[in-house]
Short mmCIF file of C-alpha atoms in Angstrom, two decimals:
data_model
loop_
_atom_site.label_atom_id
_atom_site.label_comp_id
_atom_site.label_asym_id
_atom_site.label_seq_id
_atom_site.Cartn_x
_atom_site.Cartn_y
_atom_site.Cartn_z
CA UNK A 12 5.10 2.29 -16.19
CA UNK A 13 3.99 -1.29 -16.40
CA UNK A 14 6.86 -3.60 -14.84
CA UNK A 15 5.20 -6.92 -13.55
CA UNK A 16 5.71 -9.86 -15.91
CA UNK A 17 4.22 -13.54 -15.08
CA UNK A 18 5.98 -15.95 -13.26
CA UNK A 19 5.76 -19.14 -13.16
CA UNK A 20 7.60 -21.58 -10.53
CA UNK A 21 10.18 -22.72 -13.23
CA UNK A 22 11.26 -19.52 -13.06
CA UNK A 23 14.75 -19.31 -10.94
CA UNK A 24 15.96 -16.85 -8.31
CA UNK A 25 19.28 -15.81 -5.92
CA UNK A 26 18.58 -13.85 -2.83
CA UNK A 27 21.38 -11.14 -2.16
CA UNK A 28 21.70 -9.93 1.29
CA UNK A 29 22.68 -5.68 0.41
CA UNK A 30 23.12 -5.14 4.37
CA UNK A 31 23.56 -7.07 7.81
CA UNK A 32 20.79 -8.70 9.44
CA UNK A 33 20.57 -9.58 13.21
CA UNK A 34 17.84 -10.63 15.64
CA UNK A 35 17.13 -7.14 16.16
CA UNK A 36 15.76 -6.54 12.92
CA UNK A 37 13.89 -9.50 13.12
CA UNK A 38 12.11 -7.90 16.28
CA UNK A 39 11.46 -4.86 14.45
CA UNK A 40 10.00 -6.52 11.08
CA UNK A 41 7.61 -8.85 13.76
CA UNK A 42 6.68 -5.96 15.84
CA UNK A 43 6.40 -3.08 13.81
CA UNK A 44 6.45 -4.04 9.99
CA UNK A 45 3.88 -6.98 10.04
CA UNK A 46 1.06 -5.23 11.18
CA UNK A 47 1.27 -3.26 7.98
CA UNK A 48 2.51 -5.82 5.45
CA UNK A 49 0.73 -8.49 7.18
CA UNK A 50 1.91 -12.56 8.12
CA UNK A 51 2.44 -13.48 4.69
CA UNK A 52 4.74 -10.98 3.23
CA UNK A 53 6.29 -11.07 6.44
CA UNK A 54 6.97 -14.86 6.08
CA UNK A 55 8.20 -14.74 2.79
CA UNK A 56 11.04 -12.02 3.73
CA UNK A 57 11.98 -14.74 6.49
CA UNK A 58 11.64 -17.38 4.32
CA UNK A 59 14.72 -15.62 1.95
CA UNK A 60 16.65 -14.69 4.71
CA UNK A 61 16.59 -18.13 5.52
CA UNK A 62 17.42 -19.13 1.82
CA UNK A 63 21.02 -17.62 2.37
CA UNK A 64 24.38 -19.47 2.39
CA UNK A 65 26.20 -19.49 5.86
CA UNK A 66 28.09 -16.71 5.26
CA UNK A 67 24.58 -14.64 5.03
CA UNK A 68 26.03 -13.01 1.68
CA UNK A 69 23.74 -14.71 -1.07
CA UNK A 70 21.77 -18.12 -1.66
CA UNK A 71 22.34 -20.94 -3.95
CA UNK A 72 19.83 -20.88 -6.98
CA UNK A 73 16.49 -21.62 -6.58
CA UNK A 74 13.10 -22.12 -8.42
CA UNK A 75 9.96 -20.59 -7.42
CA UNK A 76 8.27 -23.20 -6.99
CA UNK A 77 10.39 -23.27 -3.77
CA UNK A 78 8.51 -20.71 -2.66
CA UNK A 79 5.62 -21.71 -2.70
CA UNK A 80 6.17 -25.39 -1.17
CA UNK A 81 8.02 -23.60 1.26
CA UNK A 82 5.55 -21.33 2.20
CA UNK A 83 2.44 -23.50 0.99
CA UNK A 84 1.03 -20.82 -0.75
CA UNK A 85 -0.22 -20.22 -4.63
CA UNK A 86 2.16 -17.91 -6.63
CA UNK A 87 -0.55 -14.90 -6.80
CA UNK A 88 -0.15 -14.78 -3.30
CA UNK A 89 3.81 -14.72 -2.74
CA UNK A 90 3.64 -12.08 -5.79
CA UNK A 91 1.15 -9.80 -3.53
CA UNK A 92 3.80 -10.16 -0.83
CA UNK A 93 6.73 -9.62 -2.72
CA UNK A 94 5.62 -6.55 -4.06
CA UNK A 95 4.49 -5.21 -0.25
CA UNK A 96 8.34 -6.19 1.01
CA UNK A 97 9.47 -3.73 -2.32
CA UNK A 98 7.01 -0.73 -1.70
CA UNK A 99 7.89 -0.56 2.28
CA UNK A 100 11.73 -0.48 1.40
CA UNK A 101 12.75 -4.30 2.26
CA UNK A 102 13.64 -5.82 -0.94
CA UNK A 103 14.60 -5.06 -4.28
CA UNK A 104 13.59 -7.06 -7.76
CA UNK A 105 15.53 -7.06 -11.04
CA UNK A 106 14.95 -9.86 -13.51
CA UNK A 107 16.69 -11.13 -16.73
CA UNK A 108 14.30 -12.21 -19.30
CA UNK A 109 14.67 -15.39 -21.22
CA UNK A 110 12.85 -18.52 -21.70
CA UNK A 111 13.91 -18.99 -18.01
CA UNK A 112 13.04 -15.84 -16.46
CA UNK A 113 16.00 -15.60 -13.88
CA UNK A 114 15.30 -13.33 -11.03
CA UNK A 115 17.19 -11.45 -8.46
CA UNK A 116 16.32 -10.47 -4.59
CA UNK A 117 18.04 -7.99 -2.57
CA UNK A 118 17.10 -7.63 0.64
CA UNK A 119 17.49 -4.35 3.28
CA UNK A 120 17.62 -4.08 6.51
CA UNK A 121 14.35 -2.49 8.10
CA UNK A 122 14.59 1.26 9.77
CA UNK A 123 15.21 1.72 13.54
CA UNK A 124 12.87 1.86 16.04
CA UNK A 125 13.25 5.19 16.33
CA UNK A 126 13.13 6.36 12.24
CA UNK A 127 10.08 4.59 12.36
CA UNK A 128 8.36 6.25 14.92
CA UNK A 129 9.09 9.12 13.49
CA UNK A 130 8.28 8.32 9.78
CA UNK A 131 5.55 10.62 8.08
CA UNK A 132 4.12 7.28 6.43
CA UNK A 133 4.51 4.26 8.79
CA UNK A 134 4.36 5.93 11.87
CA UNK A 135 0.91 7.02 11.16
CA UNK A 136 -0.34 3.66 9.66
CA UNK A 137 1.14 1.54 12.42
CA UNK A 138 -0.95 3.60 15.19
CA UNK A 139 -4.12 2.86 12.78
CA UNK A 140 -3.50 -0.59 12.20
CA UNK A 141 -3.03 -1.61 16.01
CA UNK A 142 -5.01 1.09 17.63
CA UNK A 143 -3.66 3.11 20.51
CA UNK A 144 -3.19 0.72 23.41
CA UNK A 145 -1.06 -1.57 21.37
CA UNK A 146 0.97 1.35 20.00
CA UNK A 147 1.81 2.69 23.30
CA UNK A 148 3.11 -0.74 24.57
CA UNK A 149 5.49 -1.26 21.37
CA UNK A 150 6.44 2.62 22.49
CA UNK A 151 7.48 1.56 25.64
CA UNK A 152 9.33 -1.31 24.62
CA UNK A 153 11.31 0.37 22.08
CA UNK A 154 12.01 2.97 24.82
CA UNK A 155 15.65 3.69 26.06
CA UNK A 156 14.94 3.84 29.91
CA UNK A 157 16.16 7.03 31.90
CA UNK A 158 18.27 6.42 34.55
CA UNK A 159 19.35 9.40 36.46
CA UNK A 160 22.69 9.79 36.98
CA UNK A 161 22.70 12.77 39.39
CA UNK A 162 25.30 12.56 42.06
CA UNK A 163 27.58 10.28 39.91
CA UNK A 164 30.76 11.17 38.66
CA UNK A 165 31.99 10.37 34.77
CA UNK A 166 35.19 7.73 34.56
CA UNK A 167 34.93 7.29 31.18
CA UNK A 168 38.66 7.34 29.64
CA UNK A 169 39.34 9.16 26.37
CA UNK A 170 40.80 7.26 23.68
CA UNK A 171 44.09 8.88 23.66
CA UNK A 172 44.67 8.55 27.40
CA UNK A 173 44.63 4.68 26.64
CA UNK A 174 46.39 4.24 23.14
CA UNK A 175 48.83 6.49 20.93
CA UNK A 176 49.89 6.73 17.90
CA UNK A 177 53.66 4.86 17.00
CA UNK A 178 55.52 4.29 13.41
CA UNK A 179 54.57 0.72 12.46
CA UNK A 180 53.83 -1.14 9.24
CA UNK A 181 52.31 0.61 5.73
CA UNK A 182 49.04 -0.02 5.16
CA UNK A 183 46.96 1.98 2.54
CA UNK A 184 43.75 -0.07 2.32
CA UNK A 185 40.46 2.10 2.68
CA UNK A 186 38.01 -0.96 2.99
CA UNK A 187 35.82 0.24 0.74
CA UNK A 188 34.15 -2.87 0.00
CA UNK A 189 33.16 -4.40 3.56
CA UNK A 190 29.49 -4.76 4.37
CA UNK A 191 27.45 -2.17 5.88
CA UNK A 192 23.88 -1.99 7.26
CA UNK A 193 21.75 -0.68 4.23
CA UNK A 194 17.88 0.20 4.41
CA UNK A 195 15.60 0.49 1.28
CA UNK A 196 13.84 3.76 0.87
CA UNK A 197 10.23 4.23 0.86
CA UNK A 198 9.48 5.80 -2.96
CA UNK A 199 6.24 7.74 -3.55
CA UNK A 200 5.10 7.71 -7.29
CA UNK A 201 2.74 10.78 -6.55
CA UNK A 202 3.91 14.24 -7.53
CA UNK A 203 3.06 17.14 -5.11
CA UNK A 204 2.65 20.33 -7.02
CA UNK A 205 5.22 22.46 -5.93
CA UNK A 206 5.06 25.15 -8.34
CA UNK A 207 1.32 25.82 -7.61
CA UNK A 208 2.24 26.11 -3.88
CA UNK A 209 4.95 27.96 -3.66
CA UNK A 210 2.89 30.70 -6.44
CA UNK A 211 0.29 31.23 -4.65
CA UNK A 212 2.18 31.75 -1.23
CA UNK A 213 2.42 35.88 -0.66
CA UNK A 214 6.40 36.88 -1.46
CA UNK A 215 8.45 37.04 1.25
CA UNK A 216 6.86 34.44 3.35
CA UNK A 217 9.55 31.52 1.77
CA UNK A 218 13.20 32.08 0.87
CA UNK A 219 15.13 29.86 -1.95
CA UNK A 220 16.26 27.46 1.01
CA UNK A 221 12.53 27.07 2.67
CA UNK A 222 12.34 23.79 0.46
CA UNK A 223 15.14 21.73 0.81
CA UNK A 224 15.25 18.25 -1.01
CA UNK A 225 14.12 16.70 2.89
CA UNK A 226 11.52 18.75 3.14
CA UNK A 227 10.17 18.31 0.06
CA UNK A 228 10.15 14.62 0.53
CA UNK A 229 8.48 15.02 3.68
CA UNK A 230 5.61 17.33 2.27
CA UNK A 231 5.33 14.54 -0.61
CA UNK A 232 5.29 11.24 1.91
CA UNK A 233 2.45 13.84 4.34
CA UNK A 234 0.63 14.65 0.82
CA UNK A 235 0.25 11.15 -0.04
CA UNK A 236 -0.66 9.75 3.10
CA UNK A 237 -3.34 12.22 4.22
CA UNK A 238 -4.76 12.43 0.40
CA UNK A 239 -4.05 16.20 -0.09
CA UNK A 240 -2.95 18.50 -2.49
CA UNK A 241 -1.11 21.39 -2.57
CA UNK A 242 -3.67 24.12 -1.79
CA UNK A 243 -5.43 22.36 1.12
CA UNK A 244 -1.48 21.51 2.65
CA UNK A 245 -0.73 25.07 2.45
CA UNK A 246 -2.12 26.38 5.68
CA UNK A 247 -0.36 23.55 7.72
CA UNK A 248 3.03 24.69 5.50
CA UNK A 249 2.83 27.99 6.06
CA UNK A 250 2.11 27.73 9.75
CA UNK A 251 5.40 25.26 10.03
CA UNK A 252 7.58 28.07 8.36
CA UNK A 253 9.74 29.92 11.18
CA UNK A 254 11.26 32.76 11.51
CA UNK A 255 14.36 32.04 9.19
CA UNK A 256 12.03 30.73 6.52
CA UNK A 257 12.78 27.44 7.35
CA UNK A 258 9.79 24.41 7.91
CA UNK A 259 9.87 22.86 11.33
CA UNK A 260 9.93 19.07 10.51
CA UNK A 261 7.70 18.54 14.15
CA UNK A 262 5.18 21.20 13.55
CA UNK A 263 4.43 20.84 10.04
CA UNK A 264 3.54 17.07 10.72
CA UNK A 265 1.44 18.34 13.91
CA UNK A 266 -0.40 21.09 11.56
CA UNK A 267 -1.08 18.15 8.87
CA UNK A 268 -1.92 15.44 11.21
CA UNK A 269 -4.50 18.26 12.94
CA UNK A 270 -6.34 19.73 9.64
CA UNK A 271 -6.72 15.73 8.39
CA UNK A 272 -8.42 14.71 12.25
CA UNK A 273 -10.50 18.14 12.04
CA UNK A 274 -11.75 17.10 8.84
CA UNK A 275 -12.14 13.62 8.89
CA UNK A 276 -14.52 13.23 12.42
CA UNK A 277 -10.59 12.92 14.35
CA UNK A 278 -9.64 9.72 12.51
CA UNK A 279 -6.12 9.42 11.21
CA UNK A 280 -5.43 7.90 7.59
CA UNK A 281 -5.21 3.97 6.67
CA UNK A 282 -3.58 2.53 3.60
CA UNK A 283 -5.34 0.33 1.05
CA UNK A 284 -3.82 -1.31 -1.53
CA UNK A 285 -3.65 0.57 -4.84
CA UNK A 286 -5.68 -1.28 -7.62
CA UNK A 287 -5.99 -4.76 -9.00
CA UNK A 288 -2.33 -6.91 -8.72
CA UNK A 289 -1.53 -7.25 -12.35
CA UNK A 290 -1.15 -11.03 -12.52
CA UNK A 291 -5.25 -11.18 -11.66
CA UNK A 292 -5.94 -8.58 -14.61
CA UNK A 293 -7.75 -10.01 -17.38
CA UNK A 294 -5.51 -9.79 -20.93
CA UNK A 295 -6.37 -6.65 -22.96
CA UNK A 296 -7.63 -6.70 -26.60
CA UNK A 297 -11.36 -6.94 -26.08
CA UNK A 298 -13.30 -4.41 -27.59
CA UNK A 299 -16.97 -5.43 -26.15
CA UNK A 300 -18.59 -3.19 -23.32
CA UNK A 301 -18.03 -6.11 -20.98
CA UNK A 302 -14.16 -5.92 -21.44
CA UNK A 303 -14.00 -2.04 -21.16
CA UNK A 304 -15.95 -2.29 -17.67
CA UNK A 305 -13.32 -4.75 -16.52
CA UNK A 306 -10.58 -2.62 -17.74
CA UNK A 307 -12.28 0.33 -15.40
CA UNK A 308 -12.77 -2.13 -12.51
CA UNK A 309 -9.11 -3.58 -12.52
CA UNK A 310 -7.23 -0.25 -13.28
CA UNK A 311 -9.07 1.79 -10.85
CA UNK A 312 -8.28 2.09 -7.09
CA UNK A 313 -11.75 1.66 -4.68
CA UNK A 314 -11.40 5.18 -3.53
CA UNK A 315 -11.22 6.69 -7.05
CA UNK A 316 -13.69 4.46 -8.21
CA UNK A 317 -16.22 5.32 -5.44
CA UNK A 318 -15.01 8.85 -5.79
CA UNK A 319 -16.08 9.05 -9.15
CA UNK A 320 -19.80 7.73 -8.43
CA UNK A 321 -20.30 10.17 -5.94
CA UNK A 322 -19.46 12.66 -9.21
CA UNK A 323 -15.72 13.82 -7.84
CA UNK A 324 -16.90 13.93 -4.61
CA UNK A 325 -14.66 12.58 -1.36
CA UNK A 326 -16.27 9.75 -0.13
CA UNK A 327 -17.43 9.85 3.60
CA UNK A 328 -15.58 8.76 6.29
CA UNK A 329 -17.70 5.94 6.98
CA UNK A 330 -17.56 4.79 3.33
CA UNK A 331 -13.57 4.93 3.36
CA UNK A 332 -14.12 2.56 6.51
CA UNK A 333 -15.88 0.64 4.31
CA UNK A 334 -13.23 0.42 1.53
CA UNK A 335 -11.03 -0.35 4.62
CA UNK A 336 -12.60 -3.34 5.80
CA UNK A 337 -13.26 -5.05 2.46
CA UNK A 338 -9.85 -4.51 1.64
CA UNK A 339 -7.66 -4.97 4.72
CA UNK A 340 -10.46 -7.29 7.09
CA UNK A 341 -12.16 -9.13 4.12
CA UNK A 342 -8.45 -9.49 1.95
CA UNK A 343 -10.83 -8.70 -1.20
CA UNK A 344 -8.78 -7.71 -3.97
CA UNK A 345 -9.55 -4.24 -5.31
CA UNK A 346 -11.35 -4.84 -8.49
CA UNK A 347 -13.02 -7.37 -6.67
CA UNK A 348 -14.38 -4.22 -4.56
CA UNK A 349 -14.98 -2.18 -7.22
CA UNK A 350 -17.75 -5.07 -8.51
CA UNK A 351 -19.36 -5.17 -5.50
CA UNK A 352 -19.90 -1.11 -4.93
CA UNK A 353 -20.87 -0.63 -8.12
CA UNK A 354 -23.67 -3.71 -7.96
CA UNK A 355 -24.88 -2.68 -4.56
CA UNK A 356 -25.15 1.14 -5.59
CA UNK A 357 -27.03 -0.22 -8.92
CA UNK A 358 -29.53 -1.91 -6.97
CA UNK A 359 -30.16 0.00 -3.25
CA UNK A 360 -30.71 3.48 -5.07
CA UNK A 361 -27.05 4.52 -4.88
CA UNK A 362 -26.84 3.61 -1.30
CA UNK A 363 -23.97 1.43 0.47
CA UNK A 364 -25.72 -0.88 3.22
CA UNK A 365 -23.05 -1.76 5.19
CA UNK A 366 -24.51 -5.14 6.50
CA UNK A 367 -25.78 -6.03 2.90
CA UNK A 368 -22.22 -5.78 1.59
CA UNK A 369 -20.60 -7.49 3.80
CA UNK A 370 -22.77 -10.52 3.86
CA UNK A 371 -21.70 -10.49 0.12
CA UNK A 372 -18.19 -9.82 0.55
CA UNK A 373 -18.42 -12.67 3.10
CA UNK A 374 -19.88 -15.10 0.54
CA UNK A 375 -17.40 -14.34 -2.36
CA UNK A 376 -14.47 -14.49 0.39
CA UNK A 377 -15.81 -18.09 0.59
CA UNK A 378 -15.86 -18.69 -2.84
CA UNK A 379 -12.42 -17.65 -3.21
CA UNK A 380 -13.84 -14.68 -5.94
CA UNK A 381 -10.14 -13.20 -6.82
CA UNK A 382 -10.73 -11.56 -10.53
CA UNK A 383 -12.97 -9.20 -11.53
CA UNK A 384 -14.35 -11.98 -13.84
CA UNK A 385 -15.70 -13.96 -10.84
CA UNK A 386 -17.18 -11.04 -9.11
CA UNK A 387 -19.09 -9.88 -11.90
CA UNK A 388 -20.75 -13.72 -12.37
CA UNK A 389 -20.96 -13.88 -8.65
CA UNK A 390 -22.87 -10.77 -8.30
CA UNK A 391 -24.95 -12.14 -11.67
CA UNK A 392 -25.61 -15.64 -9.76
CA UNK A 393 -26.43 -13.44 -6.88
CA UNK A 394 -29.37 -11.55 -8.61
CA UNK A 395 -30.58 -14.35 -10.28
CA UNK A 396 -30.53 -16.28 -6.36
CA UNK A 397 -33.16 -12.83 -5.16
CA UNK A 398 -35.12 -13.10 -7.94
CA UNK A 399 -35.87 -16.81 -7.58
CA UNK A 400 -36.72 -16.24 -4.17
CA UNK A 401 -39.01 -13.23 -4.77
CA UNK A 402 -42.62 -13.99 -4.41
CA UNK A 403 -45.28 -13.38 -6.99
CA UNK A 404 -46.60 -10.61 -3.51
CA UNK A 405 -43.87 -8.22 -4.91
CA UNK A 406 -42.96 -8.57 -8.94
CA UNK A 407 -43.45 -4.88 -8.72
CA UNK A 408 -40.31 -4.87 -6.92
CA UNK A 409 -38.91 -7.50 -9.31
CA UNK A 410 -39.32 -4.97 -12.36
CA UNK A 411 -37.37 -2.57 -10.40
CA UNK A 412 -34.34 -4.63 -9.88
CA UNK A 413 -34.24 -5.84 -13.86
CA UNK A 414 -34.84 -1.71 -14.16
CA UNK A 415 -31.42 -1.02 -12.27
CA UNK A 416 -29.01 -3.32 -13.02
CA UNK A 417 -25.52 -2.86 -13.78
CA UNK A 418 -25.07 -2.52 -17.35
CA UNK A 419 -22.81 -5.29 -17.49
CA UNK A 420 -24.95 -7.96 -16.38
CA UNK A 421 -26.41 -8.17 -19.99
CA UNK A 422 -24.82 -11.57 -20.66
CA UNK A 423 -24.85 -10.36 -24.64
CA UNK A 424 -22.79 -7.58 -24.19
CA UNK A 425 -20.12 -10.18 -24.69
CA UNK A 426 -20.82 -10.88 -28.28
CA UNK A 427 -22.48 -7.91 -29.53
CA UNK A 428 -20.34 -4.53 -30.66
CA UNK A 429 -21.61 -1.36 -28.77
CA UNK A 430 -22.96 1.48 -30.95
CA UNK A 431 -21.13 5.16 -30.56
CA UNK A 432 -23.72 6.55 -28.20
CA UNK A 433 -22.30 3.86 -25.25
CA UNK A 434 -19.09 3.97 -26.98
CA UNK A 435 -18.55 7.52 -26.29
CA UNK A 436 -20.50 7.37 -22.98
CA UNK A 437 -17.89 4.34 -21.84
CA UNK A 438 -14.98 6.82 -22.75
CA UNK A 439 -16.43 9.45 -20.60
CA UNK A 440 -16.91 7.10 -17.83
CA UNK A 441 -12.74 6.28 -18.58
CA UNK A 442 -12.22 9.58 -18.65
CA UNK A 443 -13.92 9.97 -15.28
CA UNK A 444 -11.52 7.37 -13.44
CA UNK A 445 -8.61 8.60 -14.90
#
């Protein structure tokens, strides 16, 4: 379901603080949240702590444009971090249309140290994103140390040995209302086929208390973050299942972890973000062929996108690091990705040269290329740049590159209707991305 709307920095907001924050979770956020949300969304969750009264309960109102002289940033940007601090569980957004929009933003405490360590999501992505030196020093530091205590004796007093209980004054207040520490929840769209699983498992095996609501979020968060579905997580649920027909939490992130390294050359998952944001979307209502290849491009996440050149086939693992870098090490935007794998397989016979694309990706990080729009006249301005510089030694070549172009580089697709041959070849190809 669609839910972003535009904002501009007219629009007004109140920050609402749901839990109690202390310098702890600031160490936490810095430490172990910002190397998967990044600087910026990590400066903008400061930057509305800060925002709050004295009392740390809730902030005056404020314009958006606050935000972004505050932060010195454009409001695409804080929009792309705003929506990171709501998908890892740190804030929450509700808005009140009007000709003011008038927004709302609650903010969570993060997890502990420790339920992040042992998240089936972050835990995972943290030891990608910082490799595994740097994750075993923020392991030791969020270490309780051991000290042993053999040969020492226990003075702790009870409570009742110090205080008890006398008839004083009536009090029947349950102080129901005082502040707690609250965390957002991590909420996974996908939906893991449980029906198909537990149908083709052999009777017997599971009992009506094998799946528990916990466990079933944990297979969904494992299913989502390694990429699999039901049948291929079978084998590592099955093997988790004990004796009592209930899943052991440990193994059954052991068995998943293990089938994902054996068959993925022993690398572990990374996260990239889903498709196009929506405020960089171009507006729909075009029916040209131009306008229905940037509806694919924006709508479509790289992996699916790539996935569906290679005919439904997984990418490789060194094409997903591909997708990785471009998205995470060149910040391209993902339609912005899709443009460039689908001009470079167009015009190196459906082959992805590494150094190639990432000389282009460099240029159009340059040229700030944020829509799909701009990528598909960069890639245009591109072409017409290696054909100027072609000598007269190799027009054969020349003819090949006019021979393999994207379709979309015909500048007249703009104007001219398709006929139903492409139409119903474009649907396929919608289909196919679906």
């Amino acid at each position: 379901m669609e839910k972003e709307i535009n904002i501009l920095p007219a629009d007004t907001f109140v920050v609402v603080n749901r839990t109690i924050l202390n310098e702890k979770d600031r160490r936490i956020i810095s430490m172990l949240y910002q190397p998967i949300i990044g600087s910026i969304a990590t400066s903008l969750y400061y930057t509305l702590w800060s925002d709050l009264d004295k009392t740390e309960l809730m902030s005056t109102e404020f314009n958006h444009h606050h935000l972004m002289t505050s932060l010195r940033l454009s409001m695409n940007v804080i929009i792309t971090a705003r929506r990171k601090l709501e998908a890892i569980g740190l804030l929450k957004t509700f808005v009140k249309k009007e000709n003011v929009n008038n927004f709302v933003y609650e903010l969570y405490s993060p997890i502990s140290a420790h339920e992040f360590f042992n998240h089936p999501i972050l835990n995972i992505v943290l030891y990608n994103n910082v490799g595994k030196k740097e994750y075993e020093k923020l392991l030791e530091y969020f270490k309780v140390p051991r000290i042993s205590l053999s040969g020492y004796e226990e003075l702790t007093c009870k409570f009742d040995e110090v205080f008890e209980s006398v008839s004083s004054t009536t009090y029947d207040n349950l102080n129901s209302d005082i502040r707690v520490n609250k965390t957002g929840n991590i909420l996974i769209d996908k939906s893991f086929d449980f029906d198909l699983l537990i149908s083709s498992v052999p009777e017997g095996v599971i009992t009506n208390r094998t799946f528990s609501k916990e466990i079933k979020e944990l297979i969904t968060n494992l299913s989502f973050v390694y990429d699999l579905d039901a049948l291929e997580m079978k084998p590592a649920i099955l093997n988790s299942i004990k004796e009592n027909g209930l899943v052991d939490k440990t193994l059954l992130r052991k068995n998943v972890r293990n089938y994902y390294k054996y068959q993925n050359e022993n690398k572990l998952p990374s996260l990239v973000y889903k498709s196009q944001p929506e405020y960089l979307k171009n507006p729909v209502g075009a029916a040209d062929k131009r306008a229905k290849m940037i509806y694919v491009f924006e709508n479509t996440s790289p992996y699916k996108f790539l996935k569906g050149k290679s005919n439904g086939a997984k990418p490789s693992v060194r094409d997903l690091n591909l997708l990785d870098s471009l998205l995470n090490d060149f910040k391209l935007n993902p339609g912005v990705v899709n443009v460039l794998i689908d001009y470079v397989l167009k015009i190196n016979n459906k082959k992805l040269n590494r150094a190639f694309i990432e000389t282009i990706a460099s240029q159009w990080k340059r040229l700030n290329v944020e829509t799909v729009d701009e990528a598909m006249k960069a890639a245009e301005k591109e072409h017409k740049k290696l054909k100027k510089e072609s000598t007269t030694k190799i027009s054969s070549t020349k003819n090949i590159i006019e021979e393999k172009l994207p379709d979309w580089f015909d500048q007249k697709i703009e104007k001219n209707k398709i006929d139903e041959e492409k139409e119903q070849s474009l649907k396929d190809m919608l289909k196919e991305f679906s």
